[in-house]
Amino acid sequence: MSVYLDHAATTPIFDVAVKAMTDALTKVGNPSSLHTEGRSTRKDVEDARDLIAKAVGCLASEVIFTGSGTEADNAAIKGLFWKSGKKIIAISAIEHHAVLDPARWLVEHEGAELIEIPVSKNGELDLDYLKDLVAKRGSEIALISVMHSNNETGVIQPIAEVVKIAGSIPVHTDAVQSFTKTPLSYKELGVTSMALSAHKVGGPHGIGALILQRAYEIPALLHGGGQEREIRSGTLNAPAIVAFAAAAASKIYEASKVQELRERFEAGLLSSAPSAYINGVDAKRLPGISNVTFPGTQSDSLLLLMDSMKVSCSTGAACSAGVHRPSHVLLAMGHNEVSAQSSLRFSLGANSTTADVDFALSVLPTVIERGRAANQK
Amino acid sequence: MKIIAAMSGGVDSAVAAARAVEAGHEVIGVHLALAANPQKYRSGARGCCTIEDSHDARRAADKIGIPFYIWDMAEEFHEGVVENFLAEYAAGRTPNPCLRCNEKIKFAAVLDRAKAMGFDGVATGHYARTQIGPMGKTLHRAVDPLKDQSYVLAVLTTEQINGAIFPLGDTEKVDIRIEAEARGLAVAQKPDSHDICFVPSGDNAGWLRDRLGSEVGPIVDNAGNKIGEHKGAYTYTIGQRKGLGLTIPTTDGSPRFVLKIEPVTNTVVVGAREELAVSKLIGEKTIWCGPAVDEKPLRGFAQVRAHGAALDCTYYFDGTQLVAELDKPLLGIANGQALVIYDGDRVVGSATICESA
């Protein structure tokens, strides 16, 4: 058998999404056209928008479809920065590159000042640091961005508290990993903007959404036909949008079931590899992510060995050349470069089974043994 | 066997991997990321670990149908190859970094790691052959004399040779390109890499100057008379004639050549062409690619450059150093060059030249 334990990277598309997408692919009609076909496609898109809005607890008019979660993050970070006219971008030290890199780009090209808010050993945001920062330099802060949960460790961040501390400062949250996995309400959190992605929730690749407060306008990245509140021009990708909505509304993902599997996995892992430890274990985490450090190994060796034994997992972070670098997330949690590069991320999804977990556990001892041997060379 | 195919993104290693699969091995493709900050694109024929190269390697692995990974060996490469290269030049020697890379990276770091992970060996696209005979597994020249790379592999011990697979040694380069084309490998017409991969500009002297500084020093003749100035002694090569910038001519008008580089005094010594001639080469740090040689003189061939001629010689090992006495004198030998001894087409071993006369 082969076992897929990289659902945080992407998870298999749900049948309901395939059906919605293939049906939509056979239809003609640009949702911006005024005739019968156009109106029909537009209705599909707006029905989908309603479903997404309901699933994430926002108004339909607050949903802006984008080409990816990364695009939604870029639109928010750059847009909120440009709108504010202020200088400081405050982000958590564990943001995904989709937030980190546009922020760094603004530093390099637009004179922004980037402040990274540290996290604890458990990977939770240091709220006292943020309080202090807002008290001292609040009037200079353009935006605060803290992810709802971390993609490498699954640790859930205190966004409601961040919003409280921020006061009138706009807050963006990357909720790509959290959506459908843990309770998430745009309205209740009170953030200014939020990023979502379809392929993490059983939808297709190439579609995401920026949730942005009604009537809160930001400069656009893409200019053109004026779609999506003139914040994201471009013909709406109707087939992907309806599939995204079908997946998001499906309730196929059962958090309690996934969490039970993860607990089984972690218990088995710790009993067969006593020196291993789970990163963020004492924090509130997403149900499906387990980030494990195996001292005395190198994660790229482990990944190759797992892969050759038909278990797919992740080293957490990879650069464009595919070279494994120490994860900035683990470094921020107090790891050194060596231990950060001795870690693997296992992530379970809606269709994961007990058999998957047991199979992965069965190959681990050999993998760890060989991984340790390779590391001593 | 279960083997790792080292894939640079070039045509040779791609065909080598494909042949290894056809030979019945279970093959996994690995691209070695050797540059700490890889460039996005190749420029000309230099460099071999840009992001574009790793992409080419990945696409070749896709075509062949094997798993593919990238191993980050940038740190090992920097310590074992680049720093060694700089230290050798700083000491007035002329190193060959390709030998060091084979010795420290491809058939050490990679092979060791592969074995620990349960693999039996490493296949590369080097043009060389191995044979199994009474002496065990031995290293031999490739059939294509123009592409033969046994010289840069002469740093492999018997144990390393046992774990090495060279699927291309029996074929000429021109046929490898045809074969790559027939296999549908996109890299079939990719230019060969030349020069030093970590000096992408190809300007070795400038690269060295940037790292070692360019302290001005004297250029002197054999009698010690200063006849000019240089900008960094290590940017000169033994036997170099051009670019010396000398304005005082010799009495008979004959050209001058670099004879010696003295790093301690930062002096470059020049003289007549005849003074470059040597017929005895002495090497240290000897590595045997098969059975060790003793003090009994043997007839064979010496080679001192990657694509240099095979020179008739008598060789022996005096207990600490490898000595080659050449039948005909040779011009322009620098300390630091590798002396490789052949018995016919078999590689006997190698040493780093530390003295010549």
JSON list of C-alpha atoms in Angstrom, two decimals, chain B residues 132-301:
[
{"chain": "B", "resi": 132, "resn": "ILE", "atom": "CA", "xyz": [36.53, -6.93, -12.28]},
{"chain": "B", "resi": 133, "resn": "GLY", "atom": "CA", "xyz": [39.62, -9.14, -12.45]},
{"chain": "B", "resi": 134, "resn": "PRO", "atom": "CA", "xyz": [42.29, -10.76, -10.29]},
{"chain": "B", "resi": 135, "resn": "MET", "atom": "CA", "xyz": [42.98, -7.37, -8.68]},
{"chain": "B", "resi": 136, "resn": "GLY", "atom": "CA", "xyz": [39.31, -6.91, -7.78]},
{"chain": "B", "resi": 137, "resn": "LYS", "atom": "CA", "xyz": [37.34, -4.01, -9.22]},
{"chain": "B", "resi": 138, "resn": "THR", "atom": "CA", "xyz": [39.72, -1.63, -10.97]},
{"chain": "B", "resi": 139, "resn": "LEU", "atom": "CA", "xyz": [39.39, 1.77, -12.62]},
{"chain": "B", "resi": 140, "resn": "HIS", "atom": "CA", "xyz": [40.18, 2.20, -16.33]},
{"chain": "B", "resi": 141, "resn": "ARG", "atom": "CA", "xyz": [40.17, 4.80, -19.05]},
{"chain": "B", "resi": 142, "resn": "ALA", "atom": "CA", "xyz": [36.98, 5.34, -21.08]},
{"chain": "B", "resi": 143, "resn": "VAL", "atom": "CA", "xyz": [36.98, 4.19, -24.70]},
{"chain": "B", "resi": 144, "resn": "ASP", "atom": "CA", "xyz": [36.54, 7.78, -25.88]},
{"chain": "B", "resi": 145, "resn": "PRO", "atom": "CA", "xyz": [40.02, 9.29, -25.42]},
{"chain": "B", "resi": 146, "resn": "LEU", "atom": "CA", "xyz": [38.71, 12.82, -25.86]},
{"chain": "B", "resi": 147, "resn": "LYS", "atom": "CA", "xyz": [36.21, 12.47, -23.04]},
{"chain": "B", "resi": 148, "resn": "ASP", "atom": "CA", "xyz": [38.13, 10.12, -20.73]},
{"chain": "B", "resi": 149, "resn": "GLN", "atom": "CA", "xyz": [37.70, 11.33, -17.13]},
{"chain": "B", "resi": 150, "resn": "SER", "atom": "CA", "xyz": [39.68, 8.65, -15.34]},
{"chain": "B", "resi": 151, "resn": "TYR", "atom": "CA", "xyz": [42.20, 11.34, -14.40]},
{"chain": "B", "resi": 152, "resn": "VAL", "atom": "CA", "xyz": [39.75, 13.19, -12.15]},
{"chain": "B", "resi": 153, "resn": "LEU", "atom": "CA", "xyz": [38.58, 9.88, -10.65]},
{"chain": "B", "resi": 154, "resn": "ALA", "atom": "CA", "xyz": [42.08, 8.75, -9.73]},
{"chain": "B", "resi": 155, "resn": "VAL", "atom": "CA", "xyz": [41.43, 9.83, -6.12]},
{"chain": "B", "resi": 156, "resn": "LEU", "atom": "CA", "xyz": [39.03, 6.92, -5.51]},
{"chain": "B", "resi": 157, "resn": "THR", "atom": "CA", "xyz": [40.08, 4.14, -3.20]},
{"chain": "B", "resi": 158, "resn": "THR", "atom": "CA", "xyz": [39.25, 0.51, -3.97]},
{"chain": "B", "resi": 159, "resn": "GLU", "atom": "CA", "xyz": [36.32, 0.72, -1.57]},
{"chain": "B", "resi": 160, "resn": "GLN", "atom": "CA", "xyz": [34.95, 3.77, -3.36]},
{"chain": "B", "resi": 161, "resn": "ILE", "atom": "CA", "xyz": [35.48, 2.15, -6.77]},
{"chain": "B", "resi": 162, "resn": "ASN", "atom": "CA", "xyz": [33.51, -0.84, -5.48]},
{"chain": "B", "resi": 163, "resn": "GLY", "atom": "CA", "xyz": [30.56, 1.47, -4.92]},
{"chain": "B", "resi": 164, "resn": "ALA", "atom": "CA", "xyz": [30.93, 3.38, -8.20]},
{"chain": "B", "resi": 165, "resn": "ILE", "atom": "CA", "xyz": [29.07, 2.68, -11.42]},
{"chain": "B", "resi": 166, "resn": "PHE", "atom": "CA", "xyz": [30.10, 4.38, -14.67]},
{"chain": "B", "resi": 167, "resn": "PRO", "atom": "CA", "xyz": [27.57, 3.39, -17.32]},
{"chain": "B", "resi": 168, "resn": "LEU", "atom": "CA", "xyz": [29.10, 5.58, -20.07]},
{"chain": "B", "resi": 169, "resn": "GLY", "atom": "CA", "xyz": [32.69, 4.38, -20.15]},
{"chain": "B", "resi": 170, "resn": "ASP", "atom": "CA", "xyz": [32.25, 2.11, -23.17]},
{"chain": "B", "resi": 171, "resn": "THR", "atom": "CA", "xyz": [30.66, 4.72, -25.44]},
{"chain": "B", "resi": 172, "resn": "GLU", "atom": "CA", "xyz": [31.81, 7.78, -27.32]},
{"chain": "B", "resi": 173, "resn": "LYS", "atom": "CA", "xyz": [30.33, 11.12, -26.39]},
{"chain": "B", "resi": 174, "resn": "VAL", "atom": "CA", "xyz": [28.84, 11.67, -29.82]},
{"chain": "B", "resi": 175, "resn": "ASP", "atom": "CA", "xyz": [26.87, 8.45, -29.43]},
{"chain": "B", "resi": 176, "resn": "ILE", "atom": "CA", "xyz": [25.66, 9.49, -25.98]},
{"chain": "B", "resi": 177, "resn": "ARG", "atom": "CA", "xyz": [24.05, 12.56, -27.49]},
{"chain": "B", "resi": 178, "resn": "ILE", "atom": "CA", "xyz": [22.40, 10.42, -30.17]},
{"chain": "B", "resi": 179, "resn": "GLU", "atom": "CA", "xyz": [21.20, 8.02, -27.51]},
{"chain": "B", "resi": 180, "resn": "ALA", "atom": "CA", "xyz": [19.86, 10.87, -25.38]},
{"chain": "B", "resi": 181, "resn": "GLU", "atom": "CA", "xyz": [17.96, 12.15, -28.40]},
{"chain": "B", "resi": 182, "resn": "ALA", "atom": "CA", "xyz": [16.53, 8.69, -29.06]},
{"chain": "B", "resi": 183, "resn": "ARG", "atom": "CA", "xyz": [15.48, 8.40, -25.42]},
{"chain": "B", "resi": 184, "resn": "GLY", "atom": "CA", "xyz": [13.66, 11.71, -25.71]},
{"chain": "B", "resi": 185, "resn": "LEU", "atom": "CA", "xyz": [15.82, 13.42, -23.11]},
{"chain": "B", "resi": 186, "resn": "ALA", "atom": "CA", "xyz": [15.48, 17.19, -23.48]},
{"chain": "B", "resi": 187, "resn": "VAL", "atom": "CA", "xyz": [19.11, 17.70, -22.44]},
{"chain": "B", "resi": 188, "resn": "ALA", "atom": "CA", "xyz": [20.44, 15.82, -25.50]},
{"chain": "B", "resi": 189, "resn": "GLN", "atom": "CA", "xyz": [21.92, 18.97, -27.04]},
{"chain": "B", "resi": 190, "resn": "LYS", "atom": "CA", "xyz": [22.75, 20.82, -23.84]},
{"chain": "B", "resi": 191, "resn": "PRO", "atom": "CA", "xyz": [26.33, 22.15, -24.03]},
{"chain": "B", "resi": 192, "resn": "ASP", "atom": "CA", "xyz": [29.06, 20.35, -22.11]},
{"chain": "B", "resi": 193, "resn": "SER", "atom": "CA", "xyz": [30.18, 22.05, -18.94]},
{"chain": "B", "resi": 194, "resn": "HIS", "atom": "CA", "xyz": [33.71, 23.33, -18.88]},
{"chain": "B", "resi": 195, "resn": "ASP", "atom": "CA", "xyz": [35.97, 25.11, -16.47]},
{"chain": "B", "resi": 196, "resn": "ILE", "atom": "CA", "xyz": [35.31, 25.45, -12.79]},
{"chain": "B", "resi": 197, "resn": "CYS", "atom": "CA", "xyz": [31.67, 25.15, -11.83]},
{"chain": "B", "resi": 198, "resn": "PHE", "atom": "CA", "xyz": [31.87, 27.52, -8.88]},
{"chain": "B", "resi": 199, "resn": "VAL", "atom": "CA", "xyz": [33.43, 30.30, -10.95]},
{"chain": "B", "resi": 200, "resn": "PRO", "atom": "CA", "xyz": [30.47, 30.99, -13.23]},
{"chain": "B", "resi": 201, "resn": "SER", "atom": "CA", "xyz": [32.12, 34.00, -14.87]},
{"chain": "B", "resi": 202, "resn": "GLY", "atom": "CA", "xyz": [35.02, 31.83, -16.04]},
{"chain": "B", "resi": 203, "resn": "ASP", "atom": "CA", "xyz": [37.40, 34.52, -14.82]},
{"chain": "B", "resi": 204, "resn": "ASN", "atom": "CA", "xyz": [39.46, 32.46, -12.40]},
{"chain": "B", "resi": 205, "resn": "ALA", "atom": "CA", "xyz": [42.06, 35.17, -11.82]},
{"chain": "B", "resi": 206, "resn": "GLY", "atom": "CA", "xyz": [39.40, 37.76, -11.00]},
{"chain": "B", "resi": 207, "resn": "TRP", "atom": "CA", "xyz": [37.56, 35.31, -8.77]},
{"chain": "B", "resi": 208, "resn": "LEU", "atom": "CA", "xyz": [40.75, 34.57, -6.86]},
{"chain": "B", "resi": 209, "resn": "ARG", "atom": "CA", "xyz": [41.63, 38.25, -6.60]},
{"chain": "B", "resi": 210, "resn": "ASP", "atom": "CA", "xyz": [38.19, 39.00, -5.08]},
{"chain": "B", "resi": 211, "resn": "ARG", "atom": "CA", "xyz": [38.78, 36.40, -2.38]},
{"chain": "B", "resi": 212, "resn": "LEU", "atom": "CA", "xyz": [42.50, 36.47, -1.76]},
{"chain": "B", "resi": 213, "resn": "GLY", "atom": "CA", "xyz": [43.10, 40.16, -2.37]},
{"chain": "B", "resi": 214, "resn": "SER", "atom": "CA", "xyz": [45.50, 41.51, -4.95]},
{"chain": "B", "resi": 215, "resn": "GLU", "atom": "CA", "xyz": [48.67, 42.44, -3.13]},
{"chain": "B", "resi": 216, "resn": "VAL", "atom": "CA", "xyz": [51.21, 43.88, -5.52]},
{"chain": "B", "resi": 217, "resn": "GLY", "atom": "CA", "xyz": [54.54, 42.07, -5.54]},
{"chain": "B", "resi": 218, "resn": "PRO", "atom": "CA", "xyz": [57.71, 41.73, -7.59]},
{"chain": "B", "resi": 219, "resn": "ILE", "atom": "CA", "xyz": [58.24, 39.74, -10.75]},
{"chain": "B", "resi": 220, "resn": "VAL", "atom": "CA", "xyz": [61.89, 38.67, -10.73]},
{"chain": "B", "resi": 221, "resn": "ASP", "atom": "CA", "xyz": [64.19, 36.77, -13.05]},
{"chain": "B", "resi": 222, "resn": "ASN", "atom": "CA", "xyz": [66.11, 33.71, -12.01]},
{"chain": "B", "resi": 223, "resn": "ALA", "atom": "CA", "xyz": [68.94, 35.85, -10.68]},
{"chain": "B", "resi": 224, "resn": "GLY", "atom": "CA", "xyz": [66.56, 37.72, -8.39]},
{"chain": "B", "resi": 225, "resn": "ASN", "atom": "CA", "xyz": [66.49, 40.99, -10.36]},
{"chain": "B", "resi": 226, "resn": "LYS", "atom": "CA", "xyz": [63.15, 42.74, -10.19]},
{"chain": "B", "resi": 227, "resn": "ILE", "atom": "CA", "xyz": [61.86, 43.27, -13.71]},
{"chain": "B", "resi": 228, "resn": "GLY", "atom": "CA", "xyz": [58.20, 44.00, -13.10]},
{"chain": "B", "resi": 229, "resn": "GLU", "atom": "CA", "xyz": [55.22, 43.92, -10.74]},
{"chain": "B", "resi": 230, "resn": "HIS", "atom": "CA", "xyz": [52.23, 41.64, -10.41]},
{"chain": "B", "resi": 231, "resn": "LYS", "atom": "CA", "xyz": [48.79, 42.01, -8.82]},
{"chain": "B", "resi": 232, "resn": "GLY", "atom": "CA", "xyz": [48.49, 38.86, -6.73]},
{"chain": "B", "resi": 233, "resn": "ALA", "atom": "CA", "xyz": [50.97, 36.04, -7.27]},
{"chain": "B", "resi": 234, "resn": "TYR", "atom": "CA", "xyz": [48.34, 33.28, -7.25]},
{"chain": "B", "resi": 235, "resn": "THR", "atom": "CA", "xyz": [46.64, 34.57, -10.36]},
{"chain": "B", "resi": 236, "resn": "TYR", "atom": "CA", "xyz": [49.64, 33.36, -12.37]},
{"chain": "B", "resi": 237, "resn": "THR", "atom": "CA", "xyz": [50.17, 29.84, -13.64]},
{"chain": "B", "resi": 238, "resn": "ILE", "atom": "CA", "xyz": [53.45, 28.00, -14.06]},
{"chain": "B", "resi": 239, "resn": "GLY", "atom": "CA", "xyz": [54.39, 28.14, -17.73]},
{"chain": "B", "resi": 240, "resn": "GLN", "atom": "CA", "xyz": [52.31, 31.28, -18.32]},
{"chain": "B", "resi": 241, "resn": "ARG", "atom": "CA", "xyz": [53.75, 33.56, -20.97]},
{"chain": "B", "resi": 242, "resn": "LYS", "atom": "CA", "xyz": [51.06, 36.07, -21.76]},
{"chain": "B", "resi": 243, "resn": "GLY", "atom": "CA", "xyz": [49.83, 38.88, -19.55]},
{"chain": "B", "resi": 244, "resn": "LEU", "atom": "CA", "xyz": [53.01, 39.33, -17.54]},
{"chain": "B", "resi": 245, "resn": "GLY", "atom": "CA", "xyz": [53.20, 43.04, -18.42]},
{"chain": "B", "resi": 246, "resn": "LEU", "atom": "CA", "xyz": [57.00, 43.03, -18.55]},
{"chain": "B", "resi": 247, "resn": "THR", "atom": "CA", "xyz": [58.63, 45.99, -20.26]},
{"chain": "B", "resi": 248, "resn": "ILE", "atom": "CA", "xyz": [62.32, 45.08, -19.86]},
{"chain": "B", "resi": 249, "resn": "PRO", "atom": "CA", "xyz": [63.17, 42.70, -22.72]},
{"chain": "B", "resi": 250, "resn": "THR", "atom": "CA", "xyz": [65.55, 39.78, -22.45]},
{"chain": "B", "resi": 251, "resn": "THR", "atom": "CA", "xyz": [68.96, 40.26, -24.07]},
{"chain": "B", "resi": 252, "resn": "ASP", "atom": "CA", "xyz": [68.22, 37.84, -26.89]},
{"chain": "B", "resi": 253, "resn": "GLY", "atom": "CA", "xyz": [64.59, 38.89, -27.22]},
{"chain": "B", "resi": 254, "resn": "SER", "atom": "CA", "xyz": [63.27, 35.43, -26.21]},
{"chain": "B", "resi": 255, "resn": "PRO", "atom": "CA", "xyz": [60.01, 35.32, -24.27]},
{"chain": "B", "resi": 256, "resn": "ARG", "atom": "CA", "xyz": [59.79, 34.80, -20.52]},
{"chain": "B", "resi": 257, "resn": "PHE", "atom": "CA", "xyz": [57.64, 32.25, -18.76]},
{"chain": "B", "resi": 258, "resn": "VAL", "atom": "CA", "xyz": [56.44, 31.93, -15.17]},
{"chain": "B", "resi": 259, "resn": "LEU", "atom": "CA", "xyz": [58.76, 29.44, -13.49]},
{"chain": "B", "resi": 260, "resn": "LYS", "atom": "CA", "xyz": [57.80, 29.67, -9.87]},
{"chain": "B", "resi": 261, "resn": "ILE", "atom": "CA", "xyz": [55.28, 31.30, -7.54]},
{"chain": "B", "resi": 262, "resn": "GLU", "atom": "CA", "xyz": [56.49, 32.06, -4.02]},
{"chain": "B", "resi": 263, "resn": "PRO", "atom": "CA", "xyz": [53.49, 32.89, -1.83]},
{"chain": "B", "resi": 264, "resn": "VAL", "atom": "CA", "xyz": [55.45, 33.78, 1.32]},
{"chain": "B", "resi": 265, "resn": "THR", "atom": "CA", "xyz": [57.39, 36.56, -0.37]},
{"chain": "B", "resi": 266, "resn": "ASN", "atom": "CA", "xyz": [54.58, 37.19, -2.88]},
{"chain": "B", "resi": 267, "resn": "THR", "atom": "CA", "xyz": [57.07, 36.82, -5.71]},
{"chain": "B", "resi": 268, "resn": "VAL", "atom": "CA", "xyz": [56.65, 35.54, -9.26]},
{"chain": "B", "resi": 269, "resn": "VAL", "atom": "CA", "xyz": [59.82, 34.14, -10.84]},
{"chain": "B", "resi": 270, "resn": "VAL", "atom": "CA", "xyz": [60.16, 34.18, -14.62]},
{"chain": "B", "resi": 271, "resn": "GLY", "atom": "CA", "xyz": [62.74, 32.74, -17.00]},
{"chain": "B", "resi": 272, "resn": "ALA", "atom": "CA", "xyz": [63.40, 31.02, -20.27]},
{"chain": "B", "resi": 273, "resn": "ARG", "atom": "CA", "xyz": [61.29, 28.23, -21.69]},
{"chain": "B", "resi": 274, "resn": "GLU", "atom": "CA", "xyz": [64.00, 25.59, -21.20]},
{"chain": "B", "resi": 275, "resn": "GLU", "atom": "CA", "xyz": [63.98, 26.26, -17.48]},
{"chain": "B", "resi": 276, "resn": "LEU", "atom": "CA", "xyz": [60.42, 24.99, -17.30]},
{"chain": "B", "resi": 277, "resn": "ALA", "atom": "CA", "xyz": [61.46, 21.50, -18.32]},
{"chain": "B", "resi": 278, "resn": "VAL", "atom": "CA", "xyz": [61.21, 18.77, -15.71]},
{"chain": "B", "resi": 279, "resn": "SER", "atom": "CA", "xyz": [61.64, 15.01, -15.96]},
{"chain": "B", "resi": 280, "resn": "LYS", "atom": "CA", "xyz": [61.09, 13.91, -12.38]},
{"chain": "B", "resi": 281, "resn": "LEU", "atom": "CA", "xyz": [57.76, 14.36, -10.65]},
{"chain": "B", "resi": 282, "resn": "ILE", "atom": "CA", "xyz": [57.30, 13.75, -6.94]},
{"chain": "B", "resi": 283, "resn": "GLY", "atom": "CA", "xyz": [53.87, 13.54, -5.38]},
{"chain": "B", "resi": 284, "resn": "GLU", "atom": "CA", "xyz": [52.49, 13.38, -1.84]},
{"chain": "B", "resi": 285, "resn": "LYS", "atom": "CA", "xyz": [49.12, 12.24, -0.42]},
{"chain": "B", "resi": 286, "resn": "THR", "atom": "CA", "xyz": [49.17, 9.14, -2.59]},
{"chain": "B", "resi": 287, "resn": "ILE", "atom": "CA", "xyz": [45.91, 7.31, -3.20]},
{"chain": "B", "resi": 288, "resn": "TRP", "atom": "CA", "xyz": [45.89, 3.80, -4.72]},
{"chain": "B", "resi": 289, "resn": "CYS", "atom": "CA", "xyz": [43.00, 2.92, -6.99]},
{"chain": "B", "resi": 290, "resn": "GLY", "atom": "CA", "xyz": [43.98, -0.74, -6.76]},
{"chain": "B", "resi": 291, "resn": "PRO", "atom": "CA", "xyz": [46.92, -2.68, -5.31]},
{"chain": "B", "resi": 292, "resn": "ALA", "atom": "CA", "xyz": [49.59, -0.45, -3.75]},
{"chain": "B", "resi": 293, "resn": "VAL", "atom": "CA", "xyz": [52.92, 0.00, -5.49]},
{"chain": "B", "resi": 294, "resn": "ASP", "atom": "CA", "xyz": [56.27, -0.38, -3.69]},
{"chain": "B", "resi": 295, "resn": "GLU", "atom": "CA", "xyz": [59.82, 0.83, -4.28]},
{"chain": "B", "resi": 296, "resn": "LYS", "atom": "CA", "xyz": [60.35, -1.53, -7.23]},
{"chain": "B", "resi": 297, "resn": "PRO", "atom": "CA", "xyz": [60.40, 0.66, -10.39]},
{"chain": "B", "resi": 298, "resn": "LEU", "atom": "CA", "xyz": [57.66, -0.14, -12.89]},
{"chain": "B", "resi": 299, "resn": "ARG", "atom": "CA", "xyz": [57.01, 1.06, -16.43]},
{"chain": "B", "resi": 300, "resn": "GLY", "atom": "CA", "xyz": [53.80, 2.94, -17.12]},
{"chain": "B", "resi": 301, "resn": "PHE", "atom": "CA", "xyz": [52.31, 6.28, -18.02]}
]
